[in-house]
Coordinates of C-alpha atoms in Angstrom, one line a residue:
X17 CA -83.1 18.2 117.0
X18 CA -80.5 19.8 119.3
X19 CA -81.2 23.3 120.7
X20 CA -79.3 26.3 119.6
X21 CA -76.1 27.0 121.5
X22 CA -73.8 29.9 121.5
X23 CA -71.2 28.5 124.0
X24 CA -69.5 25.0 123.9
X25 CA -67.8 23.1 126.6
X26 CA -64.4 23.8 125.1
X27 CA -64.7 27.5 125.4
X28 CA -66.3 27.9 128.8
X29 CA -64.4 30.0 131.3
X30 CA -62.8 28.3 134.3
X31 CA -65.1 28.0 137.3
X32 CA -62.3 29.1 139.6
X33 CA -62.2 32.5 137.9
X34 CA -64.9 34.7 139.5
X35 CA -65.3 37.1 136.6
X36 CA -65.3 34.2 134.1
X37 CA -68.0 32.5 136.1
X38 CA -70.1 35.6 136.1
X39 CA -69.6 36.0 132.3
X40 CA -70.5 32.3 131.9
X41 CA -73.7 32.8 133.9
X42 CA -74.6 35.9 131.9
X43 CA -74.1 34.1 128.6
X44 CA -76.2 31.1 129.8
X45 CA -79.0 33.5 130.8
X46 CA -78.8 35.2 127.4
X47 CA -78.9 31.8 125.7
X48 CA -81.9 30.8 127.7
X49 CA -83.7 34.0 126.7
X50 CA -82.9 33.3 123.0
X51 CA -84.0 29.7 123.2
X52 CA -87.3 30.5 124.9
X53 CA -88.1 33.3 122.4
X54 CA -91.2 32.6 120.3
X55 CA -89.5 33.9 117.2
X56 CA -86.5 32.5 115.3
X57 CA -83.3 34.5 115.9
X58 CA -80.0 34.0 114.0
X59 CA -76.7 35.8 113.8
X60 CA -74.9 35.9 110.4
X61 CA -71.6 37.3 109.2
X62 CA -70.4 37.5 105.6
X63 CA -73.5 35.7 104.4
X64 CA -72.9 32.7 106.6
X65 CA -74.7 31.5 109.7
X66 CA -72.8 31.7 113.0
X67 CA -75.6 30.4 115.4
X68 CA -79.3 30.4 115.9
X69 CA -81.8 29.9 118.7
X70 CA -84.1 26.9 119.4
X71 CA -87.1 28.4 117.6
X72 CA -85.1 29.1 114.5
X73 CA -84.0 25.4 114.5
X74 CA -87.6 24.3 114.9
X75 CA -88.8 26.5 112.0
X76 CA -86.1 25.5 109.5
X77 CA -85.0 22.0 110.6
X78 CA -81.3 22.9 111.2
X79 CA -79.7 22.8 114.6
X80 CA -77.3 25.6 115.5
X81 CA -74.3 23.3 115.1
X82 CA -75.5 22.1 111.7
X83 CA -76.2 25.5 110.5
X84 CA -72.9 27.1 111.5
X85 CA -70.9 28.3 108.6
X86 CA -73.5 27.3 106.0
X87 CA -74.3 30.0 103.4
X88 CA -77.5 32.0 104.2
X89 CA -78.9 31.3 100.7
X90 CA -79.8 27.8 101.6
X91 CA -83.0 29.1 103.3
X92 CA -84.4 30.7 100.1
X93 CA -86.5 28.9 97.4
X94 CA -84.2 29.9 94.6
X95 CA -81.1 31.8 93.7
X96 CA -83.2 34.5 92.1
X97 CA -85.2 34.9 95.3
X98 CA -82.0 35.2 97.3
X99 CA -80.5 37.8 94.9
X100 CA -83.8 39.8 95.0
X101 CA -83.7 39.9 98.8
X102 CA -80.1 41.0 98.7
X103 CA -80.9 43.9 96.4
X104 CA -83.7 44.9 98.7
X105 CA -81.8 44.5 102.0
X106 CA -78.5 46.0 101.2
X107 CA -79.6 49.7 100.9
X108 CA -81.8 49.4 104.0
X109 CA -79.2 47.7 106.3
X110 CA -76.4 49.9 104.9
X111 CA -78.3 53.0 106.1
X112 CA -78.6 51.7 109.6
X113 CA -82.4 51.1 109.3
X114 CA -84.2 48.0 110.2
X115 CA -85.3 45.7 107.4
X116 CA -88.9 44.5 107.7
X117 CA -90.5 42.4 105.0
X118 CA -92.6 39.3 104.4
X119 CA -90.9 36.7 102.3
X120 CA -91.2 33.0 101.3
X121 CA -88.4 30.8 102.8
X122 CA -87.3 27.2 102.5
X123 CA -87.0 24.5 105.2
X124 CA -84.3 21.8 105.3
X125 CA -86.8 19.3 103.8
X126 CA -87.4 21.6 100.8
X127 CA -90.9 22.8 101.9
X128 CA -91.6 26.5 101.9
X129 CA -93.5 28.8 104.2
X130 CA -94.1 32.5 104.7
X131 CA -92.0 34.5 107.2
X132 CA -91.9 38.0 108.5
X133 CA -88.2 38.9 108.6
X134 CA -86.7 41.7 110.7
X135 CA -83.0 42.4 110.3
X136 CA -80.4 44.9 111.4
X137 CA -76.7 45.1 111.1
X138 CA -74.6 45.4 114.3
X139 CA -72.6 48.2 112.6
X140 CA -73.9 49.5 109.3
X141 CA -70.4 50.9 108.6
X142 CA -68.8 47.5 109.0
X143 CA -70.7 44.5 107.6
X144 CA -68.0 42.2 108.9
X145 CA -69.4 42.6 112.4
X146 CA -72.5 40.7 111.2
X147 CA -76.3 41.0 111.2
X148 CA -79.1 39.9 113.5
X149 CA -82.2 38.3 111.9
X150 CA -85.5 37.8 113.6
X151 CA -87.9 35.4 111.8
X152 CA -91.6 34.8 112.5
X153 CA -93.7 32.1 110.9
X154 CA -96.7 33.9 109.4
X155 CA -98.0 31.1 107.2
X156 CA -101.3 30.8 109.1
X157 CA -101.8 34.6 109.0
X158 CA -101.0 34.7 105.2
X159 CA -103.3 31.8 104.6
X160 CA -106.1 33.5 106.5
X161 CA -105.4 36.8 104.6
X162 CA -105.5 34.9 101.3
X163 CA -108.7 33.2 102.3
X164 CA -110.2 36.5 103.1
X165 CA -109.0 38.0 99.8
X166 CA -110.4 35.0 97.9
X167 CA -113.7 35.4 99.8
X168 CA -113.7 39.1 99.0
X169 CA -112.9 38.5 95.3
X170 CA -115.6 35.8 95.1
X171 CA -118.1 38.2 96.8
X172 CA -117.1 41.0 94.4
X173 CA -117.5 38.6 91.5
X174 CA -121.0 37.5 92.7
X175 CA -121.9 41.2 93.2
X176 CA -120.6 42.0 89.7
X177 CA -122.5 39.0 88.3
X178 CA -125.7 40.1 90.2
X179 CA -125.2 43.7 89.1
X180 CA -124.8 42.6 85.5
X181 CA -127.9 40.4 85.7
X182 CA -129.9 43.3 87.2
X183 CA -128.6 45.6 84.5
X184 CA -129.6 43.1 81.8
X185 CA -133.0 42.7 83.5
X186 CA -133.4 46.5 83.7
X187 CA -132.3 46.9 80.1
X188 CA -134.9 44.2 79.0
X189 CA -137.5 45.9 81.1
X190 CA -136.6 49.3 79.6
X191 CA -136.8 47.8 76.1
X192 CA -140.1 46.2 76.9
X193 CA -141.4 49.6 78.2
X194 CA -140.2 51.3 75.1
X195 CA -141.8 48.7 72.9
X196 CA -145.0 49.1 74.8
X197 CA -144.9 52.8 74.5
X198 CA -144.2 52.6 70.8
X199 CA -147.0 50.1 70.4
X200 CA -149.4 52.4 72.3
X201 CA -148.2 55.4 70.2
X202 CA -148.8 53.3 67.0
X203 CA -152.3 52.3 68.2
X204 CA -153.1 55.9 69.0
X205 CA -151.7 57.0 65.6
X206 CA -153.7 54.3 63.7
X207 CA -156.8 55.3 65.7
X208 CA -156.5 58.9 64.5
X209 CA -154.9 58.6 61.0
X210 CA -155.7 57.2 57.6
X211 CA -153.6 54.0 57.1
X212 CA -153.0 54.8 53.4
X213 CA -152.0 58.5 53.4
X214 CA -151.1 59.1 57.0
X215 CA -153.5 62.0 57.1
X216 CA -155.8 62.6 60.1
X217 CA -158.9 60.5 59.8
X218 CA -162.5 61.7 60.4
X219 CA -162.2 61.2 64.2
X220 CA -159.1 63.4 64.5
X221 CA -160.6 65.9 61.9
X222 CA -163.7 66.4 64.0
X223 CA -161.6 67.0 67.2
X224 CA -159.4 69.6 65.5
X225 CA -162.4 71.3 63.9
X226 CA -164.1 71.6 67.3
X227 CA -160.9 73.1 68.7
X228 CA -160.7 75.6 65.8
X229 CA -164.4 76.5 66.4
X230 CA -163.8 77.1 70.1
X231 CA -160.7 79.3 69.4
X232 CA -162.7 81.3 66.7
X233 CA -165.4 82.0 69.3
X234 CA -162.9 83.4 71.7
X235 CA -160.9 85.4 69.1
X236 CA -163.9 86.4 66.9
X237 CA -162.5 84.6 63.9
X238 CA -164.0 82.5 61.2
X239 CA -163.3 78.9 60.4
X240 CA -163.5 77.5 56.8
X241 CA -164.1 73.9 55.9
X242 CA -163.3 72.7 52.4
X243 CA -164.8 69.4 51.3
X244 CA -162.8 68.0 48.3
X245 CA -163.9 65.2 46.0
X246 CA -161.7 64.0 43.1
X247 CA -163.4 63.9 39.7
X248 CA -162.5 61.1 37.3
X249 CA -160.8 59.0 40.0
X250 CA -162.9 55.9 39.5
X251 CA -161.7 55.4 35.9
X252 CA -158.1 55.4 37.2
X253 CA -159.0 52.5 39.5
X254 CA -160.9 50.7 36.8
X255 CA -158.2 51.1 34.2
X256 CA -154.9 50.8 36.2
X257 CA -156.0 48.9 39.3
X258 CA -156.3 49.8 42.9
X259 CA -152.6 49.8 43.5
X260 CA -152.1 52.7 41.1
X261 CA -155.2 54.4 42.6
X262 CA -153.7 54.2 46.1
X263 CA -150.5 55.7 44.9
X264 CA -152.4 58.5 43.3
X265 CA -154.3 59.2 46.5
X266 CA -151.0 59.4 48.4
X267 CA -149.6 61.8 45.8
X268 CA -152.7 64.0 46.2
X269 CA -152.2 64.0 50.0
X270 CA -148.6 65.2 49.6
X271 CA -149.7 68.1 47.4
X272 CA -152.4 69.1 49.8
X273 CA -150.1 69.1 52.8
X274 CA -147.6 71.3 50.9
X275 CA -150.2 74.0 50.2
X276 CA -151.4 74.5 53.7
X277 CA -150.2 76.3 56.9
X278 CA -149.0 74.5 60.0
X279 CA -152.3 75.4 61.8
X280 CA -154.4 73.9 59.0
X281 CA -155.6 70.3 58.9
X282 CA -156.0 68.1 55.9
X283 CA -157.9 64.8 56.4
X284 CA -158.9 61.9 54.2
X285 CA -162.4 60.9 55.2
X286 CA -162.9 58.0 52.8
X287 CA -162.3 56.9 49.2
X288 CA -161.3 59.9 47.1
X289 CA -162.7 62.5 49.6
X290 CA -160.6 64.9 51.6
X291 CA -161.5 67.7 54.0
X292 CA -159.4 70.8 54.9
X293 CA -160.0 72.8 58.0
X294 CA -158.7 76.4 57.9
X295 CA -158.8 78.1 61.3
X296 CA -158.3 81.8 61.9
X297 CA -159.9 82.9 58.6
X298 CA -160.6 86.6 58.3
X299 CA -163.1 86.3 55.4
X300 CA -164.7 84.1 52.9
X301 CA -162.5 85.6 50.3
X302 CA -159.4 84.2 52.0
X303 CA -161.0 80.7 52.1
X304 CA -161.8 81.0 48.4
X305 CA -158.2 81.9 47.5
X306 CA -157.0 78.8 49.3
X307 CA -159.6 76.7 47.4
X308 CA -158.4 78.2 44.1
X309 CA -154.7 77.3 44.9
X310 CA -155.8 73.7 45.7
X311 CA -157.7 73.5 42.4
X312 CA -154.7 74.5 40.4
X313 CA -152.3 72.3 42.3
X314 CA -154.3 69.2 42.2
X315 CA -155.2 69.6 38.6
X316 CA -151.6 69.3 37.5
X317 CA -150.7 65.9 36.1
X318 CA -149.3 63.1 38.3
X319 CA -146.5 60.7 37.4
X320 CA -147.6 57.4 39.1
X321 CA -145.9 54.1 38.4
X322 CA -144.9 55.1 34.9
X323 CA -148.4 56.6 34.1
X324 CA -149.3 60.2 33.6
X325 CA -152.6 60.7 35.4
X326 CA -155.0 63.7 35.8
X327 CA -157.8 64.3 38.3
X328 CA -159.6 67.5 39.0
X329 CA -161.1 68.3 42.4
X330 CA -164.6 69.6 43.2
X331 CA -164.6 71.7 46.4
X332 CA -167.4 72.8 48.7
X333 CA -166.8 75.5 51.3
X334 CA -168.6 76.2 54.5
X335 CA -167.8 78.9 57.1
X336 CA -168.2 79.2 60.9
X337 CA -170.3 80.8 62.2
X338 CA -172.3 81.7 59.0
X339 CA -173.0 78.1 57.9
X340 CA -172.9 76.2 61.2
X341 CA -171.8 76.4 64.8
X342 CA -170.5 72.9 65.3
X343 CA -168.4 70.3 63.4
X344 CA -171.3 68.2 62.1
X345 CA -173.2 71.2 60.7
X346 CA -170.1 72.7 59.0
X347 CA -169.1 69.3 57.5
X348 CA -172.6 68.7 56.2
X349 CA -172.7 72.2 54.7
X350 CA -169.3 71.8 53.0
X351 CA -170.4 68.4 51.6
X352 CA -173.6 69.9 50.2
X353 CA -171.6 72.7 48.5
X354 CA -169.2 70.2 47.0
X355 CA -172.1 68.3 45.4
X356 CA -173.4 71.5 44.0
X357 CA -170.0 72.1 42.5
X358 CA -169.9 68.6 40.9
X359 CA -173.4 69.1 39.5
X360 CA -172.6 72.4 37.9
X361 CA -169.0 72.7 36.6
X362 CA -166.6 70.1 37.7
X363 CA -163.1 71.2 38.8
X364 CA -164.5 74.2 40.6
X365 CA -165.5 75.3 44.1
X366 CA -168.7 76.5 45.6
X367 CA -169.5 78.5 48.8
X368 CA -172.4 77.0 50.7
X369 CA -175.7 78.8 50.4
X370 CA -178.7 78.1 52.5
X371 CA -180.9 77.5 49.4
X372 CA -178.7 74.5 48.5
X373 CA -180.6 72.3 50.9
X374 CA -183.9 73.5 49.6
X375 CA -183.0 72.5 46.0
X376 CA -182.2 68.9 47.1
X377 CA -178.6 69.0 45.9
X378 CA -177.3 67.1 48.9
X379 CA -175.7 63.7 48.6

């Protein structure tokens, strides 16, 4: 490949002319500078090459002589790429500014590579005077940048995948924790509630009764305990089966809950037996009024599984502190009074009296 040349033998000045010799020497020096530059330099006019330096020839595979008068578009991968460059370059060069961009260019053998192109017109008001282009091969730098970008993208992808995996693991752990909490809550609930009616069982009943007693001691109140037994419940089981009997018990539980205050507790303690705790009672009369409401409500007929059923409650009432000072003694007293009610007139209530124990009425 021949080096780029600006001057030819035919147009060299005569050595006898001193000024021409000086000019020739200056031109040779300029050509040496151009040919030893590490970047490609070319001069174009009217979109055609006039000459280039050695580095430009090495980059593109054209000597300066071969390139002369060829159209500049031969160094671009496609006509579209050349036209896009023209649209970008024209307003910049026309304003007298320097064009500076990175672009893909084509070699003589058809291969492409990335270049940084710097360009400036000799006279922005007169394109016919030509344009100087400086071209630097930046393929290695672009490849390194792209490799870094790929590595960054791969790293980001791995981070995203790891983050997603951690989020999934965290979600599973959170779900497992929630399931465990729900299971623990269910266990605690089952440990303190009747499985059939959902009412507090005897364990929770005794705890709430002790709390009511302690509060009554501090506030000088009374606590009433109502022990309820359903009369004529066994015939329902015998005649219609345990399924209907269970539905009836659930219906009784619903009615009891609807009659009581938020501070009251209604509990199923077994079979057809229920216990109601009424804290903050002012008198036995108030407890008896609640018992009367319960009698009337529970005595109304029930529609269960297509059957109209009737049961009546027998209720025994004990009071704190008159009939006991702890949960066991109050429950025993209320149970004793309930049995007195069943042995006298069913469907009624009885207040506990101390002589009930002496007469042997207890269960």
